[in-house]
CSV table of C-alpha atoms in Angstrom, one decimal:
chain,number,residue,atom,x,y,z
U,1,ASP,CA,9.8,16.8,8.8
U,2,GLY,CA,6.4,15.2,8.9
U,3,GLY,CA,6.0,11.5,8.5
U,4,ILE,CA,4.9,8.1,9.9
U,5,THR,CA,7.1,6.2,12.4
U,6,GLN,CA,6.7,2.5,12.9
U,7,SER,CA,8.6,0.6,15.6
U,8,PRO,CA,10.2,-1.7,16.0
U,9,LYS,CA,11.6,-2.5,12.6
U,10,TYR,CA,12.0,-6.1,13.4
U,11,LEU,CA,10.0,-8.1,16.0
U,12,PHE,CA,10.2,-11.7,17.1
U,13,ARG,CA,7.3,-13.3,18.9
U,14,LYS,CA,7.0,-16.6,20.6
U,15,GLU,CA,4.0,-18.8,20.0
U,16,GLY,CA,1.1,-17.8,22.2
U,17,GLN,CA,2.3,-14.2,22.9
U,18,ASN,CA,0.6,-11.0,22.1
U,19,VAL,CA,2.8,-8.2,20.6
U,20,THR,CA,2.0,-4.6,19.8
U,21,LEU,CA,3.3,-2.7,16.8
U,22,SER,CA,3.6,1.0,17.1
U,23,CYS,CA,2.5,3.6,14.5
U,24,GLU,CA,2.8,7.4,15.1
U,25,GLN,CA,2.2,10.2,12.6
U,26,ASN,CA,2.8,13.9,12.8
U,27,LEU,CA,1.1,14.8,9.5
U,28,ASN,CA,-2.2,15.7,11.2
U,29,HIS,CA,-3.9,13.1,9.1
U,30,ASP,CA,-7.4,11.9,10.1
U,31,ALA,CA,-7.3,8.5,8.6
U,32,MET,CA,-4.9,5.7,9.5
U,33,TYR,CA,-4.6,2.1,8.2
U,34,TRP,CA,-2.8,-1.1,9.0
U,35,TYR,CA,-1.9,-3.5,6.1
U,36,ARG,CA,-0.2,-6.8,6.0
U,37,GLN,CA,2.1,-7.7,3.1
U,38,ASP,CA,3.0,-11.3,2.2
U,39,PRO,CA,5.1,-12.5,-0.7
U,40,GLY,CA,3.2,-12.7,-3.9
U,41,GLN,CA,0.1,-11.0,-2.5
U,42,GLY,CA,-1.3,-7.5,-2.6
U,43,LEU,CA,-1.5,-5.4,0.5
U,44,ARG,CA,-4.3,-6.6,2.7
U,45,LEU,CA,-6.2,-4.3,5.0
U,46,ILE,CA,-6.3,-5.3,8.7
U,47,TYR,CA,-8.0,-2.3,10.3
U,48,TYR,CA,-8.5,1.3,9.6
U,49,SER,CA,-9.6,4.4,11.5
U,50,GLN,CA,-11.2,7.5,10.0
U,51,ILE,CA,-11.3,9.5,13.2
U,52,VAL,CA,-10.2,9.4,16.8
U,53,ASN,CA,-12.0,6.8,19.0
U,54,ASP,CA,-13.4,5.0,16.0
U,55,PHE,CA,-12.1,2.1,13.8
U,56,GLN,CA,-13.4,-0.5,11.4
U,57,LYS,CA,-12.3,-4.0,10.5
U,58,GLY,CA,-10.7,-4.6,7.2
U,59,ASP,CA,-10.5,-7.8,5.2
U,60,ILE,CA,-8.4,-9.8,7.6
U,61,ALA,CA,-9.1,-8.4,11.1
U,62,GLU,CA,-9.3,-11.8,12.9
U,63,GLY,CA,-6.5,-12.2,15.4
U,64,TYR,CA,-5.7,-8.5,15.5
U,65,SER,CA,-6.8,-5.5,17.6
U,66,VAL,CA,-6.3,-1.8,17.4
U,67,SER,CA,-7.0,1.4,19.3
U,68,ARG,CA,-7.2,5.1,18.3
U,69,GLU,CA,-7.1,7.1,21.5
U,70,LYS,CA,-5.1,9.9,19.9
U,71,LYS,CA,-5.0,11.3,16.4
U,72,GLU,CA,-1.3,10.7,16.1
U,73,SER,CA,-1.3,7.1,17.2
U,74,PHE,CA,-2.7,3.8,15.9
U,75,PRO,CA,-1.1,0.8,17.5
U,76,LEU,CA,-1.8,-2.7,16.3
U,77,THR,CA,-1.8,-5.7,18.6
U,78,VAL,CA,-1.2,-9.1,17.1
U,79,THR,CA,-2.8,-11.6,19.4
U,80,SER,CA,-2.2,-15.3,19.9
U,81,ALA,CA,-5.4,-15.9,18.0
U,82,GLN,CA,-3.6,-14.9,14.8
U,83,LYS,CA,-2.4,-18.3,13.5
U,84,ASN,CA,0.0,-17.1,10.9
U,85,PRO,CA,1.4,-13.7,12.0
U,86,THR,CA,4.8,-13.8,10.3
U,87,ALA,CA,4.6,-11.0,7.7
U,88,PHE,CA,5.6,-7.4,6.9
U,89,TYR,CA,3.2,-4.9,8.5
U,90,LEU,CA,2.7,-1.5,7.1
U,91,CYS,CA,1.0,1.5,8.7
U,92,ALA,CA,-0.3,4.3,6.5
U,93,SER,CA,-2.2,7.5,6.9
U,94,LYS,CA,-4.2,9.8,4.6
U,95,GLU,CA,-5.4,13.4,5.0
U,96,GLY,CA,-9.1,12.3,4.9
U,97,ALA,CA,-10.6,8.9,4.4
U,98,ARG,CA,-13.0,10.0,1.6
U,99,THR,CA,-10.4,11.8,-0.4
U,100,ASN,CA,-8.4,11.1,-3.5
U,101,TYR,CA,-5.1,11.8,-1.8
U,102,GLY,CA,-2.5,9.0,-1.7
U,103,TYR,CA,-1.4,7.2,1.4
U,104,THR,CA,1.8,8.0,3.3
U,105,PHE,CA,3.4,4.8,4.6
U,106,GLY,CA,5.6,4.0,7.5
U,107,SER,CA,8.8,2.0,7.0
U,108,GLY,CA,7.2,-1.2,8.2
U,109,THR,CA,7.7,-3.8,10.9
U,110,ARG,CA,8.8,-7.3,10.0
U,111,LEU,CA,7.2,-9.7,12.5
U,112,THR,CA,8.6,-13.3,12.8
U,113,VAL,CA,7.2,-16.0,15.0
U,114,VAL,CA,9.9,-18.1,16.6
Q,1,GLY,CA,-16.6,-8.4,-7.7
Q,2,GLN,CA,-13.4,-6.5,-7.5
Q,3,ASN,CA,-10.0,-7.6,-8.7
Q,4,ILE,CA,-6.8,-6.2,-10.0
Q,5,ASP,CA,-4.0,-7.9,-11.9
Q,6,GLN,CA,-0.4,-7.1,-12.8
Q,7,PRO,CA,2.6,-9.2,-14.0
Q,8,THR,CA,4.6,-10.8,-11.3
Q,9,GLU,CA,8.1,-9.9,-12.6
Q,10,MET,CA,9.7,-8.1,-15.5
Q,11,THR,CA,13.3,-7.6,-16.6
Q,12,ALA,CA,14.7,-4.6,-18.5
Q,13,THR,CA,18.0,-3.1,-19.4
Q,14,GLU,CA,19.6,0.0,-18.0
Q,15,GLY,CA,18.8,3.0,-20.2
Q,16,ALA,CA,15.8,1.3,-21.9
Q,17,ILE,CA,12.1,1.9,-21.5
Q,18,VAL,CA,9.7,-0.5,-19.8
Q,19,GLN,CA,5.9,-0.6,-19.5
Q,20,ILE,CA,4.2,-2.2,-16.5
Q,21,ASN,CA,0.5,-3.0,-17.1
Q,22,CYS,CA,-2.3,-3.2,-14.6
Q,23,THR,CA,-5.9,-4.3,-15.3
Q,24,TYR,CA,-8.8,-4.0,-12.8
Q,25,GLN,CA,-12.5,-4.8,-12.4
Q,26,THR,CA,-14.8,-2.8,-10.1
Q,27,SER,CA,-18.3,-1.4,-10.2
Q,28,GLY,CA,-17.3,1.9,-8.5
Q,29,PHE,CA,-14.0,3.4,-9.6
Q,30,ASN,CA,-12.5,6.5,-8.1
Q,31,GLY,CA,-8.9,6.6,-9.4
Q,32,LEU,CA,-5.8,4.4,-9.7
Q,33,PHE,CA,-2.5,4.8,-7.9
Q,34,TRP,CA,1.0,3.6,-8.7
Q,35,TYR,CA,3.5,3.1,-5.9
Q,36,GLN,CA,7.2,2.1,-5.9
Q,37,GLN,CA,8.5,-0.2,-3.2
Q,38,HIS,CA,12.1,-1.2,-2.7
Q,39,ALA,CA,12.7,-4.4,-0.9
Q,40,GLY,CA,11.9,-4.2,2.9
Q,41,GLU,CA,10.9,-0.5,2.6
Q,42,ALA,CA,7.7,1.5,2.6
Q,43,PRO,CA,5.8,2.0,-0.7
Q,44,THR,CA,6.2,5.6,-2.0
Q,45,PHE,CA,3.7,7.4,-4.1
Q,46,LEU,CA,4.4,7.7,-7.9
Q,47,SER,CA,1.2,8.8,-9.6
Q,48,TYR,CA,-2.6,9.0,-9.5
Q,49,ASN,CA,-5.0,8.9,-12.4
Q,50,VAL,CA,-8.7,9.4,-12.3
Q,51,LEU,CA,-9.4,10.7,-15.8
Q,52,ASP,CA,-8.5,8.9,-19.1
Q,53,GLY,CA,-5.1,9.7,-20.5
Q,54,LEU,CA,-1.5,10.1,-19.8
Q,55,GLU,CA,0.1,11.8,-16.8
Q,56,GLU,CA,3.8,12.5,-17.2
Q,57,LYS,CA,6.2,13.1,-14.3
Q,58,GLY,CA,9.8,13.2,-15.4
Q,59,ARG,CA,11.0,9.8,-16.4
Q,60,PHE,CA,7.8,8.2,-15.2
Q,61,SER,CA,4.4,8.4,-16.9
Q,62,SER,CA,1.1,6.7,-16.1
Q,63,PHE,CA,-1.8,6.0,-18.4
Q,64,LEU,CA,-5.5,5.2,-17.6
Q,65,SER,CA,-8.3,3.9,-19.7
Q,66,ARG,CA,-11.5,3.6,-17.6
Q,67,SER,CA,-13.5,2.0,-20.3
Q,68,LYS,CA,-11.0,-0.8,-20.6
Q,69,GLY,CA,-10.1,-1.1,-16.9
Q,70,TYR,CA,-6.5,-0.7,-17.8
Q,71,SER,CA,-3.5,1.3,-16.7
Q,72,TYR,CA,0.2,1.3,-17.3
Q,73,LEU,CA,3.3,2.8,-15.8
Q,74,LEU,CA,6.0,3.8,-18.3
Q,75,LEU,CA,9.5,4.1,-17.0
Q,76,LYS,CA,12.1,5.8,-19.4
Q,77,GLU,CA,15.9,6.0,-19.3
Q,78,LEU,CA,16.0,3.1,-16.7
Q,79,GLN,CA,18.5,3.4,-13.9
Q,80,MET,CA,19.7,0.6,-11.6
Q,81,LYS,CA,17.9,2.3,-8.7
Q,82,ASP,CA,14.6,1.7,-10.5
Q,83,SER,CA,14.9,-2.0,-9.5
Q,84,ALA,CA,11.9,-2.3,-7.2
Q,85,SER,CA,8.4,-3.6,-7.0
Q,86,TYR,CA,5.7,-1.4,-8.6
Q,87,LEU,CA,2.3,-1.6,-7.0
Q,88,CYS,CA,-1.0,-0.5,-8.6
Q,89,ALA,CA,-4.1,0.0,-6.6
Q,90,PHE,CA,-7.5,1.4,-7.4
Q,91,GLN,CA,-9.8,3.3,-5.1
Q,92,ALA,CA,-13.2,1.7,-4.9
Q,93,LEU,CA,-16.2,3.9,-4.2
Q,94,ASP,CA,-18.3,1.0,-2.9
Q,95,SER,CA,-15.7,0.0,-0.4
Q,96,ASN,CA,-15.6,3.2,1.6
Q,97,TYR,CA,-12.8,4.6,-0.5
Q,98,GLN,CA,-10.5,1.8,0.4
Q,99,LEU,CA,-7.6,0.9,-2.0
Q,100,ILE,CA,-7.6,-2.5,-3.6
Q,101,TRP,CA,-4.0,-3.5,-4.2
Q,102,GLY,CA,-2.4,-5.6,-6.9
Q,103,ALA,CA,0.3,-8.0,-5.8
Q,104,GLY,CA,3.1,-5.9,-7.4
Q,105,THR,CA,5.4,-6.2,-10.3
Q,106,LYS,CA,9.0,-6.9,-9.4
Q,107,LEU,CA,11.2,-5.0,-11.9
Q,108,ILE,CA,14.8,-6.2,-12.4
Q,109,ILE,CA,17.2,-3.8,-14.2
Q,110,LYS,CA,20.2,-5.4,-15.8
Q,111,PRO,CA,23.3,-3.4,-16.8
Protein backbone atom coordinates (compact mmCIF):
# COMPACT_ATOMS: atom_id res chain seq x y z
CA ASP A 1 0.00 0.00 0.00
CA GLY A 2 1.15 3.52 -0.73
CA GLY A 3 1.79 5.92 2.08
CA ILE A 4 4.20 8.10 4.01
CA THR A 5 6.58 6.68 6.57
CA GLN A 6 8.10 8.82 9.27
CA SER A 7 10.82 7.60 11.57
CA PRO A 8 11.53 7.42 14.38
CA LYS A 9 8.19 7.75 16.15
CA TYR A 10 9.88 9.12 19.29
CA LEU A 11 13.20 10.96 19.39
CA PHE A 12 15.14 12.45 22.24
CA ARG A 13 17.75 15.12 21.70
CA LYS A 14 20.31 16.59 24.00
CA GLU A 15 20.90 20.31 24.09
CA GLY A 16 23.25 21.38 21.29
CA GLN A 17 22.71 18.31 19.11
CA ASN A 18 21.44 18.15 15.57
CA VAL A 19 18.90 15.44 14.79
CA THR A 20 17.38 14.29 11.51
CA LEU A 21 13.80 13.16 11.06
CA SER A 22 13.11 10.82 8.18
CA CYS A 23 10.17 11.07 5.78
CA GLU A 24 9.69 8.64 2.88
CA GLN A 25 6.70 8.35 0.53
CA ASN A 26 5.85 5.84 -2.20
CA LEU A 27 2.82 7.72 -3.52
CA ASN A 28 4.76 9.30 -6.39
CA HIS A 29 3.74 12.71 -5.06
CA ASP A 30 5.64 15.75 -6.27
CA ALA A 31 5.07 18.02 -3.27
CA MET A 32 6.23 17.32 0.27
CA TYR A 33 5.84 19.34 3.47
CA TRP A 34 7.09 19.49 7.04
CA TYR A 35 4.82 20.83 9.76
CA ARG A 36 5.28 21.39 13.44
CA GLN A 37 2.35 20.87 15.80
CA ASP A 38 2.26 22.37 19.30
CA PRO A 39 -0.63 22.18 21.78
CA GLY A 40 -3.27 24.83 21.17
CA GLN A 41 -1.83 25.91 17.84
CA GLY A 42 -2.55 25.11 14.23
CA LEU A 43 -0.06 23.23 12.13
CA ARG A 44 2.82 25.52 11.22
CA LEU A 45 4.76 25.06 8.00
CA ILE A 46 8.52 24.62 8.36
CA TYR A 47 9.65 23.80 4.81
CA TYR A 48 8.10 22.52 1.64
CA SER A 49 9.31 21.13 -1.65
CA GLN A 50 7.39 21.17 -4.90
CA ILE A 51 9.94 19.25 -6.93
CA VAL A 52 13.19 17.34 -6.53
CA ASN A 53 16.25 19.48 -5.74
CA ASP A 54 14.11 22.46 -4.80
CA PHE A 55 12.57 23.58 -1.52
CA GLN A 56 11.23 26.74 0.09
CA LYS A 57 11.06 28.08 3.62
CA GLY A 58 7.76 28.06 5.39
CA ASP A 59 6.64 30.28 8.23
CA ILE A 60 9.02 28.92 10.89
CA ALA A 61 12.12 27.71 9.03
CA GLU A 62 14.72 29.16 11.43
CA GLY A 63 16.74 26.41 13.09
CA TYR A 64 15.70 23.76 10.57
CA SER A 65 17.14 22.46 7.31
CA VAL A 66 15.93 20.06 4.62
CA SER A 67 17.04 18.35 1.43
CA ARG A 68 15.14 16.85 -1.50
CA GLU A 69 17.61 14.73 -3.44
CA LYS A 70 15.04 12.09 -4.31
CA LYS A 71 11.33 12.37 -5.04
CA GLU A 72 10.54 9.83 -2.33
CA SER A 73 12.52 11.40 0.50
CA PHE A 74 12.36 14.72 2.36
CA PRO A 75 14.41 14.55 5.59
CA LEU A 76 14.25 17.35 8.16
CA THR A 77 17.22 18.28 10.33
CA VAL A 78 16.54 20.08 13.59
CA THR A 79 19.69 22.00 14.35
CA SER A 80 21.03 23.30 17.65
CA ALA A 81 19.92 26.76 16.50
CA GLN A 82 16.29 25.77 17.06
CA LYS A 83 15.73 26.98 20.60
CA ASN A 84 12.47 25.23 21.33
CA PRO A 85 12.44 22.02 19.30
CA THR A 86 10.20 19.91 21.54
CA ALA A 87 7.10 19.29 19.41
CA PHE A 88 5.23 16.82 17.23
CA TYR A 89 6.54 16.89 13.66
CA LEU A 90 4.37 15.86 10.73
CA CYS A 91 5.45 15.17 7.19
CA ALA A 92 2.89 15.37 4.39
CA SER A 93 2.76 14.96 0.65
CA LYS A 94 0.44 16.01 -2.13
CA GLU A 95 0.14 14.96 -5.76
CA GLY A 96 0.93 18.46 -7.01
CA ALA A 97 1.64 21.65 -5.10
CA ARG A 98 -0.84 23.74 -7.08
CA THR A 99 -3.74 21.35 -6.85
CA ASN A 100 -6.87 21.03 -4.78
CA TYR A 101 -6.02 17.57 -3.55
CA GLY A 102 -5.69 17.03 0.15
CA TYR A 103 -2.51 16.16 1.93
CA THR A 104 -1.50 12.67 3.00
CA PHE A 105 0.25 12.72 6.36
CA GLY A 106 2.82 10.49 7.97
CA SER A 107 2.26 9.21 11.50
CA GLY A 108 4.53 11.85 13.02
CA THR A 109 7.70 12.07 15.08
CA ARG A 110 7.57 13.34 18.65
CA LEU A 111 10.83 15.12 19.44
CA THR A 112 11.77 15.85 23.04
CA VAL A 113 14.81 17.78 24.24
CA VAL A 114 16.35 16.28 27.36
CA GLY B 1 -4.32 39.27 6.49
CA GLN B 2 -5.23 35.66 6.83
CA ASN B 3 -6.67 33.93 9.86
CA ILE B 4 -8.83 31.00 10.79
CA ASP B 5 -10.72 30.25 13.97
CA GLN B 6 -12.51 27.28 15.49
CA PRO B 7 -13.63 26.41 19.04
CA THR B 8 -11.01 24.82 21.25
CA GLU B 9 -13.13 22.05 22.71
CA MET B 10 -16.64 20.63 22.46
CA THR B 11 -18.46 17.87 24.30
CA ALA B 12 -21.29 15.74 22.93
CA THR B 13 -23.17 12.56 23.80
CA GLU B 14 -22.89 9.25 22.02
CA GLY B 15 -25.62 8.91 19.40
CA ALA B 16 -26.22 12.66 19.17
CA ILE B 17 -25.35 15.25 16.50
CA VAL B 18 -22.62 17.88 16.82
CA GLN B 19 -21.67 20.82 14.61
CA ILE B 20 -18.10 22.17 14.64
CA ASN B 21 -17.78 25.67 13.21
CA CYS B 22 -14.84 27.26 11.43
CA THR B 23 -14.51 30.88 10.32
CA TYR B 24 -11.76 32.26 8.14
CA GLN B 25 -10.49 35.44 6.52
CA THR B 26 -8.39 35.57 3.38
CA SER B 27 -8.14 37.57 0.20
CA GLY B 28 -7.62 34.55 -2.06
CA PHE B 29 -9.64 31.46 -1.22
CA ASN B 30 -9.30 28.11 -2.97
CA GLY B 31 -11.20 25.67 -0.83
CA LEU B 32 -11.54 24.46 2.73
CA PHE B 33 -10.48 21.12 4.19
CA TRP B 34 -11.53 19.21 7.28
CA TYR B 35 -9.24 16.64 8.87
CA GLN B 36 -9.68 14.30 11.82
CA GLN B 37 -6.75 13.70 14.16
CA HIS B 38 -6.69 11.19 17.00
CA ALA B 39 -4.24 11.98 19.77
CA GLY B 40 -0.64 11.32 18.73
CA GLU B 41 -1.61 10.25 15.23
CA ALA B 42 -1.58 11.69 11.75
CA PRO B 43 -4.47 13.86 10.54
CA THR B 44 -6.72 12.04 8.08
CA PHE B 45 -8.71 13.72 5.33
CA LEU B 46 -12.46 14.09 5.87
CA SER B 47 -13.77 16.58 3.34
CA TYR B 48 -13.03 19.37 0.88
CA ASN B 49 -15.39 22.22 -0.06
CA VAL B 50 -14.70 24.81 -2.71
CA LEU B 51 -18.27 25.73 -3.70
CA ASP B 52 -21.02 26.95 -1.40
CA GLY B 53 -23.27 24.29 0.00
CA LEU B 54 -23.36 21.01 1.82
CA GLU B 55 -21.25 17.94 1.03
CA GLU B 56 -22.43 14.72 2.66
CA LYS B 57 -20.32 11.63 3.28
CA GLY B 58 -22.07 9.08 5.41
CA ARG B 59 -22.29 10.30 9.00
CA PHE B 60 -20.15 13.36 8.24
CA SER B 61 -21.22 16.44 6.30
CA SER B 62 -19.37 19.68 5.60
CA PHE B 63 -20.85 23.05 4.68
CA LEU B 64 -19.27 26.13 3.16
CA SER B 65 -20.39 29.73 2.74
CA ARG B 66 -17.69 31.68 0.92
CA SER B 67 -19.47 35.02 1.30
CA LYS B 68 -19.53 34.60 5.07
CA GLY B 69 -16.10 32.98 5.41
CA TYR B 70 -17.75 30.15 7.29
CA SER B 71 -17.74 26.39 7.31
CA TYR B 72 -19.02 23.69 9.59
CA LEU B 73 -18.51 19.98 10.02
CA LEU B 74 -21.60 18.05 11.06
CA LEU B 75 -21.21 14.68 12.72
CA LYS B 76 -24.31 12.51 13.13
CA GLU B 77 -24.95 9.37 15.19
CA LEU B 78 -21.85 10.05 17.25
CA GLN B 79 -19.70 7.10 18.25
CA MET B 80 -17.04 6.92 20.93
CA LYS B 81 -14.39 6.55 18.22
CA ASP B 82 -15.30 10.04 16.98
CA SER B 83 -13.49 11.46 20.00
CA ALA B 84 -10.64 13.30 18.29
CA SER B 85 -9.48 16.73 17.21
CA TYR B 86 -11.02 18.17 14.07
CA LEU B 87 -8.84 20.52 12.07
CA CYS B 88 -10.09 22.96 9.47
CA ALA B 89 -7.74 24.52 6.95
CA PHE B 90 -8.22 26.75 3.93
CA GLN B 91 -6.10 26.83 0.84
CA ALA B 92 -4.83 30.31 0.11
CA LEU B 93 -4.22 31.31 -3.50
CA ASP B 94 -1.89 34.12 -2.50
CA SER B 95 0.33 31.86 -0.40
CA ASN B 96 1.41 29.50 -3.15
CA TYR B 97 -1.53 27.17 -2.46
CA GLN B 98 -0.41 26.54 1.11
CA LEU B 99 -2.92 25.44 3.71
CA ILE B 100 -3.62 27.77 6.62
CA TRP B 101 -4.61 25.66 9.61
CA GLY B 102 -6.90 26.27 12.54
CA ALA B 103 -5.76 25.12 15.98
CA GLY B 104 -8.26 22.27 15.97
CA THR B 105 -11.39 21.47 17.95
CA LYS B 106 -11.07 18.69 20.49
CA LEU B 107 -14.33 16.73 20.50
CA ILE B 108 -15.10 14.70 23.59
CA ILE B 109 -17.83 12.08 23.31
CA LYS B 110 -19.55 10.96 26.50
CA PRO B 111 -21.60 7.77 26.87
